[in-house]
PDB file of C-alpha atoms in Angstrom:
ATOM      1  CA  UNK A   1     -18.022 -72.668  -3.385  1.00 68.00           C
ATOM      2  CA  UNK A   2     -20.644 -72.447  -0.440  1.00 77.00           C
ATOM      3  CA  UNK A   3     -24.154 -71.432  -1.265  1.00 75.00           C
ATOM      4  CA  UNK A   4     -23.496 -68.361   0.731  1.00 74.00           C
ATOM      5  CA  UNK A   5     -20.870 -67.244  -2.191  1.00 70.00           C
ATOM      6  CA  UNK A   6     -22.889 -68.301  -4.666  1.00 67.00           C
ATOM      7  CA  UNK A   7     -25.539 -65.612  -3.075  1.00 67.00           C
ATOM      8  CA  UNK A   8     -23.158 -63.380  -2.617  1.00 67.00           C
ATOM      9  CA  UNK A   9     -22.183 -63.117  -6.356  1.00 63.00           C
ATOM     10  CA  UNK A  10     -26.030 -62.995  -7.779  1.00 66.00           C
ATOM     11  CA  UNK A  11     -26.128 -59.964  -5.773  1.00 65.00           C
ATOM     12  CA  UNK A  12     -23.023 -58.319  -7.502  1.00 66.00           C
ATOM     13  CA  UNK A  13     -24.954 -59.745 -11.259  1.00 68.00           C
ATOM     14  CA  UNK A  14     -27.340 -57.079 -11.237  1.00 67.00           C
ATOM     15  CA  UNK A  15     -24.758 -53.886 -11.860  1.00 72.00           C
ATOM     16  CA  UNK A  16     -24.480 -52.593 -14.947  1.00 78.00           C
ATOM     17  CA  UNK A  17     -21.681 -50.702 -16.892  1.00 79.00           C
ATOM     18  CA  UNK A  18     -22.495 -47.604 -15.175  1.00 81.00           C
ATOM     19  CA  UNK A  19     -22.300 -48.967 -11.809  1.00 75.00           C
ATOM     20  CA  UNK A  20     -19.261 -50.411 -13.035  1.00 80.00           C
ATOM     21  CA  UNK A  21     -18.325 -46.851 -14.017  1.00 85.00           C
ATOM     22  CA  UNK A  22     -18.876 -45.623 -10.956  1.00 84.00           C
ATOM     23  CA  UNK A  23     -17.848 -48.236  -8.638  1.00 81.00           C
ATOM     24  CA  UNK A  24     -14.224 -48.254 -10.813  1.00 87.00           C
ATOM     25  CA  UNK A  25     -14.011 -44.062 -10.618  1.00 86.00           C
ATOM     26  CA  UNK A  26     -14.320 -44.375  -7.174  1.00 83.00           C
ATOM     27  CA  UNK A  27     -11.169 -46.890  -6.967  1.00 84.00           C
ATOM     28  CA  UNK A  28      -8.503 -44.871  -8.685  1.00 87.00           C
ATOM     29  CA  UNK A  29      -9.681 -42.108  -6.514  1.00 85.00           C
ATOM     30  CA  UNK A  30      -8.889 -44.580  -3.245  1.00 84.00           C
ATOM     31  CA  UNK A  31      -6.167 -45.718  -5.062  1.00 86.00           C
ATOM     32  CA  UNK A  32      -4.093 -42.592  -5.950  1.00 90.00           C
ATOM     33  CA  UNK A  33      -0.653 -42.704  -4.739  1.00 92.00           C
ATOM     34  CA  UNK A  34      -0.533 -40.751  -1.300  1.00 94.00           C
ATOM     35  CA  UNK A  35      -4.687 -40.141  -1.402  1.00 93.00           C
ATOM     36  CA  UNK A  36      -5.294 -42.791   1.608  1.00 89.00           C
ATOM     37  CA  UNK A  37      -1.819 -41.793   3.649  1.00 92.00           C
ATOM     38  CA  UNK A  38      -3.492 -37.651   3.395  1.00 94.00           C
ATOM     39  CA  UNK A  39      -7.099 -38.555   4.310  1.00 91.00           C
ATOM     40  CA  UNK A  40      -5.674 -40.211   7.320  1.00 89.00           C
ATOM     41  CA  UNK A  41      -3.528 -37.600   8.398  1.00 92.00           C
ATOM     42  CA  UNK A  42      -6.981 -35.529   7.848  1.00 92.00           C
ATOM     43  CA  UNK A  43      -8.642 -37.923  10.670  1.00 87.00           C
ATOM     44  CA  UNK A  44      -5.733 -38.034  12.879  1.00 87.00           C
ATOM     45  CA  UNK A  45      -6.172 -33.933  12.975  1.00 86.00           C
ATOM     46  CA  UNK A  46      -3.693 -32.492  10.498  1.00 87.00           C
ATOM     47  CA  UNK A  47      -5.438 -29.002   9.721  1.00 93.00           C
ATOM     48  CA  UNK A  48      -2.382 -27.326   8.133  1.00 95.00           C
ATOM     49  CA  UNK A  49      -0.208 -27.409   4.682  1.00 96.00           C
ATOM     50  CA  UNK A  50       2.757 -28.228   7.033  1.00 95.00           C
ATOM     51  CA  UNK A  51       0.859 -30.581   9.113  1.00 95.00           C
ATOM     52  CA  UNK A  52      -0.124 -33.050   6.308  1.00 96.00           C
ATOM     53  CA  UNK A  53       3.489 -32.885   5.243  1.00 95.00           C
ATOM     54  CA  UNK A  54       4.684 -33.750   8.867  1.00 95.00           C
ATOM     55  CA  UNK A  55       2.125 -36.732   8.951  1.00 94.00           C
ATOM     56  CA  UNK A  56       3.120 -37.963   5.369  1.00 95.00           C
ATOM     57  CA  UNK A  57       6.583 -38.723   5.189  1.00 93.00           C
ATOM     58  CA  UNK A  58       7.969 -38.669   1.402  1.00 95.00           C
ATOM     59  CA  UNK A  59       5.423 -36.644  -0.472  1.00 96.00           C
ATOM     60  CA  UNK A  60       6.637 -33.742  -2.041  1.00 96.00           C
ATOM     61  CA  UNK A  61       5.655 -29.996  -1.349  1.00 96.00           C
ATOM     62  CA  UNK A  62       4.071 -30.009  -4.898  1.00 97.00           C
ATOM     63  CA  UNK A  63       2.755 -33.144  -5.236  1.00 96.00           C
ATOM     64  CA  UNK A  64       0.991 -32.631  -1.508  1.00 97.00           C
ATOM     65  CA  UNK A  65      -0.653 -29.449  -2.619  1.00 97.00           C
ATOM     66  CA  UNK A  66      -1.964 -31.165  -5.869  1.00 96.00           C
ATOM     67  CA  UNK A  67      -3.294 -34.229  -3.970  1.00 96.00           C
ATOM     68  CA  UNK A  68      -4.968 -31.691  -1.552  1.00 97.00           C
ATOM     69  CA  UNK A  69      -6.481 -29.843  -4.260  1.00 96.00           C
ATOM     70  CA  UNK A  70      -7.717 -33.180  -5.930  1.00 95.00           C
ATOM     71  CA  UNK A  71      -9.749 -34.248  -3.180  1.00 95.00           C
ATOM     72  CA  UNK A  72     -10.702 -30.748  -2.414  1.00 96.00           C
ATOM     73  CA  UNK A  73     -12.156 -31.093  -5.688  1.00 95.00           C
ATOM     74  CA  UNK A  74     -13.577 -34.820  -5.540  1.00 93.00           C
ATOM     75  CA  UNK A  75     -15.469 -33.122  -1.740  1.00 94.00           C
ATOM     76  CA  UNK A  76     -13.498 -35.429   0.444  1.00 94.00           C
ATOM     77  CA  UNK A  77     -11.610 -32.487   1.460  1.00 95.00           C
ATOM     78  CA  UNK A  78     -12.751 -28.507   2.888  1.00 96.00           C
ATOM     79  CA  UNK A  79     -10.038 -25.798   2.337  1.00 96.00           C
ATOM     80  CA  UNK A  80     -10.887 -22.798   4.558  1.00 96.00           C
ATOM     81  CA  UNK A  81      -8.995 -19.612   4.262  1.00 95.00           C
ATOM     82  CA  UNK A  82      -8.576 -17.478   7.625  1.00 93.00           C
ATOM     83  CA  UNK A  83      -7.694 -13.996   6.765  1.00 94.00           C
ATOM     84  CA  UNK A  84      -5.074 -13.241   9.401  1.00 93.00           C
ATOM     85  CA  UNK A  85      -1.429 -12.112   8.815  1.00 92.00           C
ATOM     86  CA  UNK A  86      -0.025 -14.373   7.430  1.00 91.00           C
ATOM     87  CA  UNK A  87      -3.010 -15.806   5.680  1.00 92.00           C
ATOM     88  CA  UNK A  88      -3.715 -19.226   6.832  1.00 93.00           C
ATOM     89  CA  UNK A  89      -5.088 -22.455   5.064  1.00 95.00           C
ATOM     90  CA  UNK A  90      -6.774 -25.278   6.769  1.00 95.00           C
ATOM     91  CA  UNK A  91      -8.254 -28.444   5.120  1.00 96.00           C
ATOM     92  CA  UNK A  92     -10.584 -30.678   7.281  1.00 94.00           C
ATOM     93  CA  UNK A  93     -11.996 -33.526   5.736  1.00 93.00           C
ATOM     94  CA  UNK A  94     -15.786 -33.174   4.460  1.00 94.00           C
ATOM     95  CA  UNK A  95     -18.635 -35.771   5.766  1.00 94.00           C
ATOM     96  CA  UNK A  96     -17.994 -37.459   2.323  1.00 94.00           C
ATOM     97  CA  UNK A  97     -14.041 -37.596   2.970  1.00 92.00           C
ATOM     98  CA  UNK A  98     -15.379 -39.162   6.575  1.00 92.00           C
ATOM     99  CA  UNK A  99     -17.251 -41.316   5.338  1.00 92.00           C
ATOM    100  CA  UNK A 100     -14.974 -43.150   2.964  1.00 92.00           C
ATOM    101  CA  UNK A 101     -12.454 -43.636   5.564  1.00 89.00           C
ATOM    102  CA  UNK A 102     -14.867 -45.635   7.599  1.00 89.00           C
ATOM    103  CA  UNK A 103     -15.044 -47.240   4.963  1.00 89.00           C
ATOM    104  CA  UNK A 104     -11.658 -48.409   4.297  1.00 87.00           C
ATOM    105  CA  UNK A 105     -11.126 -48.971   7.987  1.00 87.00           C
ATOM    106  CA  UNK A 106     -11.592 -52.570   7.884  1.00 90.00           C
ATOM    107  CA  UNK A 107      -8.417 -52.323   5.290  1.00 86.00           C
ATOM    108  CA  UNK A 108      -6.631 -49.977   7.848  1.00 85.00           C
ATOM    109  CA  UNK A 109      -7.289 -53.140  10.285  1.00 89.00           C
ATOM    110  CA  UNK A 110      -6.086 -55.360   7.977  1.00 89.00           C
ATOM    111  CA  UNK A 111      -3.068 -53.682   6.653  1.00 87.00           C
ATOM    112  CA  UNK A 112      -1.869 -53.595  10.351  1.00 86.00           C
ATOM    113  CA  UNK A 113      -2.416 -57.194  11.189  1.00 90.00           C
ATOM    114  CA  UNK A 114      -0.532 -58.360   8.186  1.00 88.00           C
ATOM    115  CA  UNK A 115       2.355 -56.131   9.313  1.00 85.00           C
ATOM    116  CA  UNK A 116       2.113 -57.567  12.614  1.00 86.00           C
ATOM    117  CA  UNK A 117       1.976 -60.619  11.553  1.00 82.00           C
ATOM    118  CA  UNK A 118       5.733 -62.860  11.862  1.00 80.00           C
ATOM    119  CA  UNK A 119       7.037 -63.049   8.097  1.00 73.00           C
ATOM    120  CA  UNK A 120       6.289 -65.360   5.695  1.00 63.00           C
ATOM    121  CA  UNK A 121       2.749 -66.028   7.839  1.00 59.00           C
ATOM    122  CA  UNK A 122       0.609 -63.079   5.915  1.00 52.00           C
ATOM    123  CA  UNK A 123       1.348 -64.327   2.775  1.00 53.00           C
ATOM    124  CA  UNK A 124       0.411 -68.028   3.215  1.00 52.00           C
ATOM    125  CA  UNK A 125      -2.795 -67.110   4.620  1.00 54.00           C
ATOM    126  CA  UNK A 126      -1.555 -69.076   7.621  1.00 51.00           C
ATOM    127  CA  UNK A 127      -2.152 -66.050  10.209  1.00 47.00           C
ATOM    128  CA  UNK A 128      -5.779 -65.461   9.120  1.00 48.00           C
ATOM    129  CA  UNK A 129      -6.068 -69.191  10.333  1.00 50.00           C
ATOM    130  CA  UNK A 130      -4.593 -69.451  13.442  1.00 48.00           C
TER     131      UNK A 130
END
């Protein structure tokens, strides 16, 4: 190990169980199945119900309008109701929901290079060399 990971991990030595709390809340919500694939929708400009289902191929009608509602509730997500005829719904993501998501974009980055990379590479760790 180089003295720079040694340094590295002191740093992480000083959070306690709350942090821990936090810091592992803060995962599942990340990690729920179909949370990431609707908060980039969001960014790529899906406004609508119908939108978000477009963008994310495979969730369900229900389970879409629960995950919606969950991070409507978490304030990664703004639902706005326009009083026309039909009534319309639009969800935008909040500066929190932005904010996570440049977060994760060095994942984003990384998710796409493994898939780029030819197979067997990515999971030898031999294309992160070259």
């Amino acid at each position: 190990m180089t003295i720079a990971e040694i340094a590295a991990l002191r740093h992480y030595q000083n959070i306690d169980d709350a942090g821990c709390r936090v810091f592992q809340d803060s995962l599942e919500l990340v990690g729920r199945r179909w949370t990431g694939a609707i908060l980039l929708a969001a960014l790529r400009g899906a406004r609508r119900f119908g939108e978000y289902r477009a963008a994310v191929t495979g969730i369900s009608d229900r389970l879409l309008a629960q995950r919606l509602k969950e991070l409507e509730s978490d304030g990664l997500i703004e639902r706005t109701v326009i009083p026309s005829s039909p009534v319309q719904i639009r969800y935008a993501p909040t500066a929190d929901g932005q904010e996570l998501m440049s977060l994760l974009q060095p994942l984003v980055d990384w998710s796409h290079r493994r898939r780029l990379a030819p197979r067997g590479r990515a999971r030898t760790g031999q294309a992160a060399r070259d």
